[in-house]
PDB file of C-alpha atoms in Angstrom:
ATOM      1  CA  MET A   1     125.937 143.330 159.767  1.00 87.00           C
ATOM      2  CA  ASP A   2     123.017 142.676 157.064  1.00 91.00           C
ATOM      3  CA  LEU A   3     122.976 140.666 153.631  1.00 94.00           C
ATOM      4  CA  SER A   4     124.671 143.276 151.528  1.00 96.00           C
ATOM      5  CA  THR A   5     127.857 143.737 153.547  1.00 96.00           C
ATOM      6  CA  ALA A   6     128.225 139.694 153.312  1.00 97.00           C
ATOM      7  CA  MET A   7     127.374 139.651 149.664  1.00 97.00           C
ATOM      8  CA  THR A   8     130.037 142.188 149.381  1.00 98.00           C
ATOM      9  CA  LYS A   9     132.823 140.461 151.348  1.00 98.00           C
ATOM     10  CA  ILE A  10     131.525 137.414 149.124  1.00 98.00           C
ATOM     11  CA  ASP A  11     132.471 139.384 146.380  1.00 98.00           C
ATOM     12  CA  THR A  12     135.946 140.200 147.456  1.00 98.00           C
ATOM     13  CA  HIS A  13     137.092 137.425 149.222  1.00 98.00           C
ATOM     14  CA  GLN A  14     137.479 138.867 152.152  1.00 98.00           C
ATOM     15  CA  TYR A  15     135.855 135.776 153.965  1.00 98.00           C
ATOM     16  CA  LEU A  16     139.510 133.553 155.029  1.00 98.00           C
ATOM     17  CA  THR A  17     137.508 130.473 156.134  1.00 98.00           C
ATOM     18  CA  VAL A  18     133.924 129.040 156.208  1.00 98.00           C
ATOM     19  CA  LYS A  19     133.765 129.815 160.236  1.00 98.00           C
ATOM     20  CA  ASP A  20     133.832 133.270 159.128  1.00 98.00           C
ATOM     21  CA  PHE A  21     131.183 133.301 156.532  1.00 98.00           C
ATOM     22  CA  LEU A  22     128.805 131.407 159.413  1.00 98.00           C
ATOM     23  CA  GLY A  23     130.251 134.010 162.428  1.00 98.00           C
ATOM     24  CA  ASP A  24     128.273 137.051 159.922  1.00 98.00           C
ATOM     25  CA  VAL A  25     125.199 134.717 159.197  1.00 97.00           C
ATOM     26  CA  ASP A  26     124.323 134.116 163.004  1.00 96.00           C
ATOM     27  CA  LEU A  27     125.391 137.829 163.464  1.00 96.00           C
ATOM     28  CA  ILE A  28     122.533 138.814 160.885  1.00 94.00           C
ATOM     29  CA  SER A  29     120.978 136.079 162.602  1.00 90.00           C
ATOM     30  CA  SER A  30     120.846 137.632 165.812  1.00 90.00           C
ATOM     31  CA  ASN A  31     120.052 141.346 164.287  1.00 88.00           C
ATOM     32  CA  ALA A  32     117.076 140.317 162.987  1.00 84.00           C
ATOM     33  CA  LEU A  33     115.800 138.802 165.721  1.00 81.00           C
ATOM     34  CA  GLU A  34     116.783 141.492 168.314  1.00 82.00           C
ATOM     35  CA  LEU A  35     115.599 144.036 165.492  1.00 80.00           C
ATOM     36  CA  SER A  36     112.186 142.393 165.289  1.00 73.00           C
ATOM     37  CA  PRO A  37     110.600 141.789 168.689  1.00 66.00           C
ATOM     38  CA  CYS A  38     108.018 139.710 167.526  1.00 66.00           C
ATOM     39  CA  GLU A  39     107.352 136.647 169.391  1.00 64.00           C
ATOM     40  CA  GLY A  40     105.151 134.413 166.567  1.00 61.00           C
ATOM     41  CA  LYS A  41     106.929 131.333 166.155  1.00 60.00           C
ATOM     42  CA  VAL A  42     106.462 131.554 162.212  1.00 62.00           C
ATOM     43  CA  ILE A  43     108.913 134.672 162.279  1.00 59.00           C
ATOM     44  CA  ARG A  44     111.411 133.804 164.672  1.00 58.00           C
ATOM     45  CA  PHE A  45     112.055 130.375 163.031  1.00 63.00           C
ATOM     46  CA  ASN A  46     112.406 132.189 159.722  1.00 61.00           C
ATOM     47  CA  ALA A  47     115.043 134.209 161.240  1.00 53.00           C
TER      48      ALA A  47
END
């Protein structure tokens, strides 16, 4: 999941609930943390 995909899902009304959207936001955050192994607090906080 990435921001572009989430934006497309918003534009095409694919999210039926806020919970669905927040699940994708959580997935984006998890992916960012997994792909950016830097242990720096600033980077991890902003992800």
